[in-house]
PDB file of C-alpha atoms in Angstrom:
ATOM      1  CA  LYS Y   1     -24.554 -42.932 -52.899  1.00  0.00           C
ATOM      2  CA  ALA Y   2     -27.472 -42.147 -50.372  1.00  0.00           C
ATOM      3  CA  GLY Y   3     -26.920 -39.133 -47.253  1.00  0.00           C
ATOM      4  CA  VAL Y   4     -27.920 -39.843 -44.382  1.00  0.00           C
ATOM      5  CA  THR Y   5     -31.492 -40.052 -43.959  1.00  0.00           C
ATOM      6  CA  GLN Y   6     -33.207 -39.015 -40.562  1.00  0.00           C
ATOM      7  CA  THR Y   7     -37.284 -39.865 -39.385  1.00  0.00           C
ATOM      8  CA  PRO Y   8     -38.974 -38.851 -39.057  1.00  0.00           C
ATOM      9  CA  ARG Y   9     -38.521 -35.493 -40.001  1.00  0.00           C
ATOM     10  CA  TYR Y  10     -41.577 -33.461 -37.839  1.00  0.00           C
ATOM     11  CA  LEU Y  11     -42.481 -34.779 -34.787  1.00  0.00           C
ATOM     12  CA  ILE Y  12     -45.283 -33.440 -32.169  1.00  0.00           C
ATOM     13  CA  LYS Y  13     -45.689 -34.647 -28.436  1.00  0.00           C
ATOM     14  CA  THR Y  14     -46.425 -33.561 -25.022  1.00  0.00           C
ATOM     15  CA  ARG Y  15     -45.464 -33.038 -21.681  1.00  0.00           C
ATOM     16  CA  GLY Y  16     -43.874 -36.222 -19.690  1.00  0.00           C
ATOM     17  CA  GLN Y  17     -44.212 -38.761 -22.674  1.00  0.00           C
ATOM     18  CA  GLN Y  18     -41.040 -40.122 -24.462  1.00  0.00           C
ATOM     19  CA  VAL Y  19     -39.708 -40.184 -28.236  1.00  0.00           C
ATOM     20  CA  THR Y  20     -37.540 -41.867 -30.155  1.00  0.00           C
ATOM     21  CA  LEU Y  21     -35.564 -40.675 -33.696  1.00  0.00           C
ATOM     22  CA  SER Y  22     -33.811 -42.414 -35.771  1.00  0.00           C
ATOM     23  CA  CYS Y  23     -30.623 -42.430 -37.928  1.00  0.00           C
ATOM     24  CA  SER Y  24     -30.037 -43.843 -40.748  1.00  0.00           C
ATOM     25  CA  PRO Y  25     -26.157 -43.906 -41.791  1.00  0.00           C
ATOM     26  CA  ILE Y  26     -23.940 -43.139 -44.497  1.00  0.00           C
ATOM     27  CA  SER Y  27     -23.295 -46.630 -45.650  1.00  0.00           C
ATOM     28  CA  GLY Y  28     -20.164 -47.675 -44.738  1.00  0.00           C
ATOM     29  CA  HIS Y  29     -19.818 -44.720 -42.546  1.00  0.00           C
ATOM     30  CA  ARG Y  30     -19.504 -45.840 -38.988  1.00  0.00           C
ATOM     31  CA  SER Y  31     -19.449 -43.302 -36.218  1.00  0.00           C
ATOM     32  CA  VAL Y  32     -22.957 -41.340 -36.005  1.00  0.00           C
ATOM     33  CA  SER Y  33     -22.921 -38.861 -33.996  1.00  0.00           C
ATOM     34  CA  TRP Y  34     -25.945 -36.664 -31.978  1.00  0.00           C
ATOM     35  CA  TYR Y  35     -26.803 -32.817 -32.583  1.00  0.00           C
ATOM     36  CA  GLN Y  36     -29.504 -30.695 -30.492  1.00  0.00           C
ATOM     37  CA  GLN Y  37     -30.380 -26.711 -32.177  1.00  0.00           C
ATOM     38  CA  THR Y  38     -32.212 -24.656 -31.395  1.00  0.00           C
ATOM     39  CA  PRO Y  39     -32.081 -20.523 -31.659  1.00  0.00           C
ATOM     40  CA  GLY Y  40     -30.037 -20.014 -28.917  1.00  0.00           C
ATOM     41  CA  GLN Y  41     -27.635 -22.405 -28.575  1.00  0.00           C
ATOM     42  CA  GLY Y  42     -26.556 -23.257 -32.112  1.00  0.00           C
ATOM     43  CA  LEU Y  43     -25.630 -26.709 -32.430  1.00  0.00           C
ATOM     44  CA  GLN Y  44     -24.521 -28.391 -29.393  1.00  0.00           C
ATOM     45  CA  PHE Y  45     -23.263 -32.176 -29.298  1.00  0.00           C
ATOM     46  CA  LEU Y  46     -25.484 -34.573 -27.620  1.00  0.00           C
ATOM     47  CA  PHE Y  47     -23.351 -37.777 -27.969  1.00  0.00           C
ATOM     48  CA  GLU Y  48     -21.669 -39.870 -30.847  1.00  0.00           C
ATOM     49  CA  TYR Y  49     -21.546 -43.644 -31.336  1.00  0.00           C
ATOM     50  CA  PHE Y  50     -18.528 -45.873 -33.171  1.00  0.00           C
ATOM     51  CA  SER Y  51     -19.210 -49.783 -33.847  1.00  0.00           C
ATOM     52  CA  GLU Y  52     -21.825 -49.908 -31.344  1.00  0.00           C
ATOM     53  CA  THR Y  53     -19.871 -48.269 -28.463  1.00  0.00           C
ATOM     54  CA  GLN Y  54     -20.778 -44.333 -26.636  1.00  0.00           C
ATOM     55  CA  ARG Y  55     -18.001 -42.935 -27.478  1.00  0.00           C
ATOM     56  CA  ASN Y  56     -18.203 -39.870 -26.623  1.00  0.00           C
ATOM     57  CA  LYS Y  57     -20.787 -37.529 -24.616  1.00  0.00           C
ATOM     58  CA  GLY Y  58     -22.041 -33.724 -24.341  1.00  0.00           C
ATOM     59  CA  ASN Y  59     -23.420 -32.316 -21.483  1.00  0.00           C
ATOM     60  CA  PHE Y  60     -27.008 -33.220 -21.249  1.00  0.00           C
ATOM     61  CA  PRO Y  61     -29.487 -35.139 -19.060  1.00  0.00           C
ATOM     62  CA  GLY Y  62     -29.737 -38.524 -18.220  1.00  0.00           C
ATOM     63  CA  ARG Y  63     -33.325 -38.443 -19.862  1.00  0.00           C
ATOM     64  CA  PHE Y  64     -31.327 -38.553 -23.204  1.00  0.00           C
ATOM     65  CA  SER Y  65     -29.844 -41.719 -24.207  1.00  0.00           C
ATOM     66  CA  GLY Y  66     -28.827 -43.221 -27.405  1.00  0.00           C
ATOM     67  CA  ARG Y  67     -27.889 -46.497 -28.990  1.00  0.00           C
ATOM     68  CA  GLN Y  68     -26.561 -47.586 -32.029  1.00  0.00           C
ATOM     69  CA  PHE Y  69     -27.277 -51.030 -33.353  1.00  0.00           C
ATOM     70  CA  SER Y  70     -24.687 -53.363 -36.261  1.00  0.00           C
ATOM     71  CA  ASN Y  71     -25.352 -52.476 -39.154  1.00  0.00           C
ATOM     72  CA  SER Y  72     -24.630 -48.516 -37.553  1.00  0.00           C
ATOM     73  CA  ARG Y  73     -28.068 -47.590 -37.805  1.00  0.00           C
ATOM     74  CA  SER Y  74     -28.774 -45.679 -34.662  1.00  0.00           C
ATOM     75  CA  GLU Y  75     -31.784 -44.145 -32.587  1.00  0.00           C
ATOM     76  CA  MET Y  76     -32.189 -41.569 -30.295  1.00  0.00           C
ATOM     77  CA  ASN Y  77     -34.379 -41.735 -27.390  1.00  0.00           C
ATOM     78  CA  VAL Y  78     -35.483 -39.169 -24.563  1.00  0.00           C
ATOM     79  CA  SER Y  79     -38.040 -39.076 -21.759  1.00  0.00           C
ATOM     80  CA  THR Y  80     -39.874 -37.690 -20.094  1.00  0.00           C
ATOM     81  CA  LEU Y  81     -40.548 -34.614 -22.102  1.00  0.00           C
ATOM     82  CA  GLU Y  82     -40.173 -31.230 -21.045  1.00  0.00           C
ATOM     83  CA  LEU Y  83     -41.088 -28.253 -22.987  1.00  0.00           C
ATOM     84  CA  GLY Y  84     -37.456 -27.209 -23.529  1.00  0.00           C
ATOM     85  CA  ASP Y  85     -36.840 -29.750 -25.550  1.00  0.00           C
ATOM     86  CA  SER Y  86     -38.462 -28.517 -28.129  1.00  0.00           C
ATOM     87  CA  ALA Y  87     -35.929 -28.039 -30.920  1.00  0.00           C
ATOM     88  CA  LEU Y  88     -34.093 -29.309 -34.487  1.00  0.00           C
ATOM     89  CA  TYR Y  89     -32.455 -32.876 -34.157  1.00  0.00           C
ATOM     90  CA  LEU Y  90     -29.359 -33.882 -35.899  1.00  0.00           C
ATOM     91  CA  CYS Y  91     -27.860 -36.224 -36.039  1.00  0.00           C
ATOM     92  CA  ALA Y  92     -24.018 -36.695 -38.697  1.00  0.00           C
ATOM     93  CA  SER Y  93     -22.633 -39.958 -40.254  1.00  0.00           C
ATOM     94  CA  SER Y  94     -18.564 -40.619 -40.609  1.00  0.00           C
ATOM     95  CA  LEU Y  95     -16.394 -43.120 -41.392  1.00  0.00           C
ATOM     96  CA  GLY Y  96     -15.169 -43.006 -37.743  1.00  0.00           C
ATOM     97  CA  GLN Y  97     -11.822 -44.806 -37.025  1.00  0.00           C
ATOM     98  CA  ALA Y  98      -9.780 -43.115 -34.323  1.00  0.00           C
ATOM     99  CA  GLN Y  99     -11.914 -40.149 -34.467  1.00  0.00           C
ATOM    100  CA  PRO Y 100     -15.496 -38.135 -35.642  1.00  0.00           C
ATOM    101  CA  ASN Y 101     -13.786 -37.044 -39.458  1.00  0.00           C
ATOM    102  CA  TYR Y 102     -15.344 -33.594 -39.144  1.00  0.00           C
ATOM    103  CA  ASN Y 103     -14.366 -33.243 -42.407  1.00  0.00           C
ATOM    104  CA  GLU Y 104     -16.238 -35.643 -43.680  1.00  0.00           C
ATOM    105  CA  GLN Y 105     -18.880 -35.611 -41.749  1.00  0.00           C
ATOM    106  CA  PHE Y 106     -22.769 -34.932 -42.800  1.00  0.00           C
ATOM    107  CA  PHE Y 107     -25.161 -34.207 -42.016  1.00  0.00           C
ATOM    108  CA  GLY Y 108     -28.668 -35.788 -41.789  1.00  0.00           C
ATOM    109  CA  PRO Y 109     -32.049 -33.106 -42.489  1.00  0.00           C
ATOM    110  CA  GLY Y 110     -33.162 -33.222 -39.174  1.00  0.00           C
ATOM    111  CA  THR Y 111     -35.558 -34.114 -36.735  1.00  0.00           C
ATOM    112  CA  ARG Y 112     -37.954 -31.320 -36.252  1.00  0.00           C
ATOM    113  CA  LEU Y 113     -39.653 -32.183 -32.468  1.00  0.00           C
ATOM    114  CA  THR Y 114     -41.833 -29.926 -30.736  1.00  0.00           C
ATOM    115  CA  VAL Y 115     -43.143 -30.308 -27.048  1.00  0.00           C
ATOM    116  CA  LEU Y 116     -47.077 -29.130 -26.027  1.00  0.00           C
TER     117      LEU Y 116
ATOM    118  CA  ASP K   1     -20.550 -21.262 -20.499  1.00  0.00           C
ATOM    119  CA  GLN K   2     -20.534 -21.142 -24.697  1.00  0.00           C
ATOM    120  CA  GLN K   3     -16.764 -21.622 -25.901  1.00  0.00           C
ATOM    121  CA  VAL K   4     -17.273 -21.036 -29.467  1.00  0.00           C
ATOM    122  CA  LYS K   5     -19.446 -17.409 -29.913  1.00  0.00           C
ATOM    123  CA  GLN K   6     -21.080 -15.464 -32.992  1.00  0.00           C
ATOM    124  CA  ASN K   7     -21.861 -12.849 -31.181  1.00  0.00           C
ATOM    125  CA  SER K   8     -23.614 -11.272 -34.720  1.00  0.00           C
ATOM    126  CA  PRO K   9     -26.222 -12.815 -35.468  1.00  0.00           C
ATOM    127  CA  SER K  10     -26.872 -12.147 -39.025  1.00  0.00           C
ATOM    128  CA  LEU K  11     -24.904  -9.944 -41.647  1.00  0.00           C
ATOM    129  CA  SER K  12     -26.431  -8.555 -45.022  1.00  0.00           C
ATOM    130  CA  VAL K  13     -24.239  -7.801 -47.627  1.00  0.00           C
ATOM    131  CA  GLN K  14     -24.277  -6.800 -51.796  1.00  0.00           C
ATOM    132  CA  GLU K  15     -23.768  -9.474 -54.166  1.00  0.00           C
ATOM    133  CA  GLY K  16     -19.952  -9.073 -55.273  1.00  0.00           C
ATOM    134  CA  ARG K  17     -18.742  -7.532 -52.291  1.00  0.00           C
ATOM    135  CA  ILE K  18     -17.053  -9.246 -48.834  1.00  0.00           C
ATOM    136  CA  SER K  19     -18.600 -11.388 -47.017  1.00  0.00           C
ATOM    137  CA  ILE K  20     -16.859 -11.436 -42.951  1.00  0.00           C
ATOM    138  CA  LEU K  21     -18.024 -14.019 -40.534  1.00  0.00           C
ATOM    139  CA  ASN K  22     -16.127 -13.868 -37.308  1.00  0.00           C
ATOM    140  CA  CYS K  23     -15.927 -15.819 -34.564  1.00  0.00           C
ATOM    141  CA  ASP K  24     -14.595 -16.173 -31.238  1.00  0.00           C
ATOM    142  CA  TYR K  25     -13.520 -19.437 -28.828  1.00  0.00           C
ATOM    143  CA  THR K  26     -13.111 -19.220 -25.106  1.00  0.00           C
ATOM    144  CA  ASN K  27     -10.889 -22.472 -24.917  1.00  0.00           C
ATOM    145  CA  SER K  28      -7.135 -22.347 -26.176  1.00  0.00           C
ATOM    146  CA  MET K  29      -6.773 -26.584 -26.163  1.00  0.00           C
ATOM    147  CA  PHE K  30      -8.900 -26.654 -29.719  1.00  0.00           C
ATOM    148  CA  ASP K  31      -6.495 -27.892 -32.168  1.00  0.00           C
ATOM    149  CA  TYR K  32      -9.247 -27.961 -34.807  1.00  0.00           C
ATOM    150  CA  PHE K  33     -12.205 -25.083 -36.011  1.00  0.00           C
ATOM    151  CA  LEU K  34     -13.945 -26.155 -38.732  1.00  0.00           C
ATOM    152  CA  TRP K  35     -16.945 -24.479 -40.902  1.00  0.00           C
ATOM    153  CA  TYR K  36     -20.563 -25.051 -41.590  1.00  0.00           C
ATOM    154  CA  LYS K  37     -23.301 -23.941 -44.002  1.00  0.00           C
ATOM    155  CA  LYS K  38     -26.452 -24.549 -43.302  1.00  0.00           C
ATOM    156  CA  TYR K  39     -29.477 -23.515 -45.450  1.00  0.00           C
ATOM    157  CA  PRO K  40     -33.257 -24.193 -43.592  1.00  0.00           C
ATOM    158  CA  ALA K  41     -34.927 -27.664 -44.065  1.00  0.00           C
ATOM    159  CA  GLU K  42     -31.141 -29.181 -44.643  1.00  0.00           C
ATOM    160  CA  GLY K  43     -28.240 -30.270 -42.496  1.00  0.00           C
ATOM    161  CA  PRO K  44     -25.281 -28.399 -41.686  1.00  0.00           C
ATOM    162  CA  THR K  45     -22.945 -28.918 -44.971  1.00  0.00           C
ATOM    163  CA  PHE K  46     -18.859 -28.628 -44.185  1.00  0.00           C
ATOM    164  CA  LEU K  47     -17.842 -25.849 -45.727  1.00  0.00           C
ATOM    165  CA  ILE K  48     -13.560 -25.241 -45.320  1.00  0.00           C
ATOM    166  CA  SER K  49     -11.753 -26.066 -42.264  1.00  0.00           C
ATOM    167  CA  ILE K  50      -8.476 -24.479 -40.607  1.00  0.00           C
ATOM    168  CA  SER K  51      -5.960 -25.798 -37.885  1.00  0.00           C
ATOM    169  CA  SER K  52      -4.134 -25.341 -34.809  1.00  0.00           C
ATOM    170  CA  ILE K  53      -0.734 -24.348 -36.663  1.00  0.00           C
ATOM    171  CA  LYS K  54      -1.892 -22.608 -39.059  1.00  0.00           C
ATOM    172  CA  ASP K  55      -3.304 -19.437 -40.286  1.00  0.00           C
ATOM    173  CA  LYS K  56      -4.765 -18.634 -42.793  1.00  0.00           C
ATOM    174  CA  ASN K  57      -6.808 -21.771 -45.217  1.00  0.00           C
ATOM    175  CA  GLU K  58      -8.133 -21.077 -49.071  1.00  0.00           C
ATOM    176  CA  ASP K  59     -10.301 -22.961 -50.920  1.00  0.00           C
ATOM    177  CA  GLY K  60     -11.878 -21.205 -53.907  1.00  0.00           C
ATOM    178  CA  ARG K  61     -14.055 -17.773 -53.192  1.00  0.00           C
ATOM    179  CA  PHE K  62     -13.745 -19.382 -49.380  1.00  0.00           C
ATOM    180  CA  THR K  63     -11.143 -17.937 -47.270  1.00  0.00           C
ATOM    181  CA  VAL K  64     -10.404 -18.702 -43.202  1.00  0.00           C
ATOM    182  CA  PHE K  65      -8.096 -16.888 -40.778  1.00  0.00           C
ATOM    183  CA  LEU K  66      -7.098 -18.129 -37.592  1.00  0.00           C
ATOM    184  CA  ASN K  67      -5.935 -15.337 -34.372  1.00  0.00           C
ATOM    185  CA  LYS K  68      -5.013 -17.469 -32.185  1.00  0.00           C
ATOM    186  CA  SER K  69      -3.314 -14.938 -30.297  1.00  0.00           C
ATOM    187  CA  ALA K  70      -6.321 -12.993 -30.261  1.00  0.00           C
ATOM    188  CA  LYS K  71      -8.311 -16.934 -29.883  1.00  0.00           C
ATOM    189  CA  HIS K  72     -11.006 -15.824 -33.435  1.00  0.00           C
ATOM    190  CA  LEU K  73     -10.991 -17.143 -36.059  1.00  0.00           C
ATOM    191  CA  SER K  74     -13.203 -15.488 -39.723  1.00  0.00           C
ATOM    192  CA  LEU K  75     -14.428 -17.141 -42.523  1.00  0.00           C
ATOM    193  CA  HIS K  76     -14.222 -14.752 -45.922  1.00  0.00           C
ATOM    194  CA  ILE K  77     -16.043 -14.815 -48.688  1.00  0.00           C
ATOM    195  CA  VAL K  78     -15.037 -12.581 -52.301  1.00  0.00           C
ATOM    196  CA  PRO K  79     -17.249 -12.375 -54.122  1.00  0.00           C
ATOM    197  CA  SER K  80     -20.322 -12.683 -51.974  1.00  0.00           C
ATOM    198  CA  GLN K  81     -23.228 -14.824 -54.217  1.00  0.00           C
ATOM    199  CA  PRO K  82     -26.909 -14.732 -53.882  1.00  0.00           C
ATOM    200  CA  GLY K  83     -26.846 -18.566 -53.182  1.00  0.00           C
ATOM    201  CA  ASP K  84     -24.433 -17.941 -50.261  1.00  0.00           C
ATOM    202  CA  SER K  85     -27.364 -16.842 -47.930  1.00  0.00           C
ATOM    203  CA  ALA K  86     -27.584 -19.307 -45.264  1.00  0.00           C
ATOM    204  CA  VAL K  87     -26.915 -19.744 -41.929  1.00  0.00           C
ATOM    205  CA  TYR K  88     -22.628 -20.271 -40.699  1.00  0.00           C
ATOM    206  CA  PHE K  89     -21.552 -22.089 -38.320  1.00  0.00           C
ATOM    207  CA  CYS K  90     -18.107 -22.165 -37.076  1.00  0.00           C
ATOM    208  CA  ALA K  91     -16.885 -25.377 -34.631  1.00  0.00           C
ATOM    209  CA  ALA K  92     -14.219 -26.801 -32.862  1.00  0.00           C
ATOM    210  CA  THR K  93     -12.565 -30.155 -31.757  1.00  0.00           C
ATOM    211  CA  GLY K  94     -11.320 -30.712 -28.581  1.00  0.00           C
ATOM    212  CA  ASP K  95     -12.543 -34.375 -27.453  1.00  0.00           C
ATOM    213  CA  LYS K  96     -15.738 -33.337 -29.310  1.00  0.00           C
ATOM    214  CA  LEU K  97     -16.959 -31.215 -31.941  1.00  0.00           C
ATOM    215  CA  ILE K  98     -18.903 -27.523 -30.286  1.00  0.00           C
ATOM    216  CA  PHE K  99     -20.719 -25.506 -32.283  1.00  0.00           C
ATOM    217  CA  GLY K 100     -21.580 -21.287 -32.898  1.00  0.00           C
ATOM    218  CA  THR K 101     -24.428 -20.362 -32.533  1.00  0.00           C
ATOM    219  CA  GLY K 102     -24.719 -19.452 -35.927  1.00  0.00           C
ATOM    220  CA  THR K 103     -24.404 -15.832 -38.009  1.00  0.00           C
ATOM    221  CA  LEU K 104     -27.011 -15.912 -41.270  1.00  0.00           C
ATOM    222  CA  LEU K 105     -25.893 -14.242 -43.713  1.00  0.00           C
ATOM    223  CA  ALA K 106     -28.256 -12.672 -46.125  1.00  0.00           C
ATOM    224  CA  VAL K 107     -26.569 -11.685 -50.204  1.00  0.00           C
ATOM    225  CA  GLN K 108     -29.099  -9.428 -51.620  1.00  0.00           C
ATOM    226  CA  PRO K 109     -28.482  -8.672 -55.772  1.00  0.00           C
TER     227      PRO K 109
END
């Protein structure tokens, strides 16, 4: 069974631009969560989607948005990029059901975003 | 406001000895705790978890201890192996998964 895939793996953007990251979950998984990893803050939860609906949201500004498609693939968008948005963005998938099953949550390798 | 804290950014131990990674949390409503391991250029992988109704969970060389009164959990790895060298994150769940900042474990051969 293929794992969670994220594209692109690396991305360089400049301040003010916008970016879209993609995540394809494991086949059959309906929950996709997004996290931002920075050296000082560790992993911070961005949002979680289940069956095309945002089910939970972290404490990030509205510049960070996401969506999920009917095939469970998810995209994350960041508008008006700032230097501080430079980070590793990870997505994770799980079966979902009532809430994400964190024991069975599988992470992708991440997208490394650099904002210049 | 960091609700889950790993105060040691790094730890170095000798192969065969015990590794003890620590984690503190502030929110008494957390009901489930997990440890993840992360190698460079890979996403975190789930390692072991513990429910708030337990104080110990063991899986092979890995044991997690939970002290609810102290709001503290620890991960013990015995014996440590060079392949255990990675960043270890503790995490806690309430309505969402909250991660600590990670501890880099280096196991010296």
